[in-house]
Amino acid sequence: MAGPLAGIRVIDLSTMVSGPLATAILGDQGADVIKVEPPGQGDLIRHIGCARGGLSAIFNTINRNKRSVVLNLQDERGRALLLRLVARSDVFVQNFRPGVVERMGIGEADLRRVAPNLVYVSISGFGEVGPYAEHRVYDIVIQALSGMAASQADPKTGTPELVRNIVCDKVTAIHAAQAICAALVARARGAGGQHVRLAMLDASIAFLWPDGMQQHTYLGPGATAPAPLHGILRAFPTADGFVTLLTISDAEFQGLTRALGRPELSGDPRFSSVATRMENIEALADIVALEMRKGTSEAICARLAAEGVPAAPIRMQDSVHEDPQVVANGLLLEIEHAQCGLVRIPGPVARFASTPSEVRRLAPVLGEHTDEVLTEMGVSPVELAELRAQSALA
């Protein structure tokens, strides 16, 4: 059976990570996603990071379930082909800086003339107004401005630390995929097509806020201070690796004392309640750290699990796929790619009982589907040859 978004066509003009990951999620759920790329190098993310066969691993992961069409949008004939594609589509996604697509002649007004019910999606770095709106942006810039880097600061020196992951782009992508689905539901209920706008800065601040900005939620005096997260969120060394754990309730703490062979800690007045444990978190963490070094990660985690304590060994990146729970979930797929050989990528996260999501195809070679897609919309072989000779497509 087809996925829940079967029959929905998405034109993806976005680049790098935020837009492409959003449309990959839609593709997982059955949408026909057509990735429109410029001639030459295509989407820049094709060439960034770990690569094989001329294709980056990042691109391979976030451009699954898409068809690639190469159009020269600097050429009037290329833009005309894009408009013909849009006229047969439901969603258009772009993540250029504000004003760029309008100058290219493919802004919302241009596209609505051929597709009045289109869901038009604009993903920007900072938003469409304000002093930074037209500035270039990458993930680390948003980490800096959103407070994310400050939230990772070294507890001893106060020096901010960047998250070594493209987290802001990916958080924005998840918001975008959800918003697109909501806009499609609204359209089906009679609201018509609409413009959906998202800023990476907004998505990142909203993501960080519930716990990372709790001390700035209540305005004015009277709020208690938040727990010192640097004392709670730790990687404890063991005899052969690292373990992380968290106890919040009294029952979890008592389980921890039993698992560590230190039941007397349950009667220590410093640790008698959640509040006192937070006040004395450094002393408690020192005790836990001492006991953790006495066993292997697997043995310690087994004892903690038996006592109902949330804990896990810290997996190195090269062993995540071997964890028995990861294996049981079946998330990671190993599939042969025609250009890159055997690849391992995550499959769809959301599992639908009646309309299954799936990886139908791996990331496309640049322009792999140009002729196929344009033929579907009525372009003849003669026209294709002429357009190619005129550099309108590749």
mmCIF file of C-alpha atoms in Angstrom, residues 93-95 120-124 196-198:
data_model
loop_
_atom_site.group_PDB
_atom_site.id
_atom_site.type_symbol
_atom_site.label_atom_id
_atom_site.label_comp_id
_atom_site.label_asym_id
_atom_site.label_seq_id
_atom_site.Cartn_x
_atom_site.Cartn_y
_atom_site.Cartn_z
ATOM 1 C CA VAL A 93 10.055 24.486 -1.121
ATOM 2 C CA GLN A 94 12.953 26.954 -1.272
ATOM 3 C CA ASN A 95 15.497 28.130 1.298
ATOM 4 C CA TYR A 120 4.637 27.686 -1.082
ATOM 5 C CA VAL A 121 7.311 27.182 1.586
ATOM 6 C CA SER A 122 10.109 29.627 2.388
ATOM 7 C CA ILE A 123 12.833 28.587 4.834
ATOM 8 C CA SER A 124 15.226 31.369 5.820
ATOM 9 C CA VAL A 196 4.401 28.899 4.911
ATOM 10 C CA ARG A 197 7.403 30.760 6.321
ATOM 11 C CA LEU A 198 9.984 29.354 8.730
#
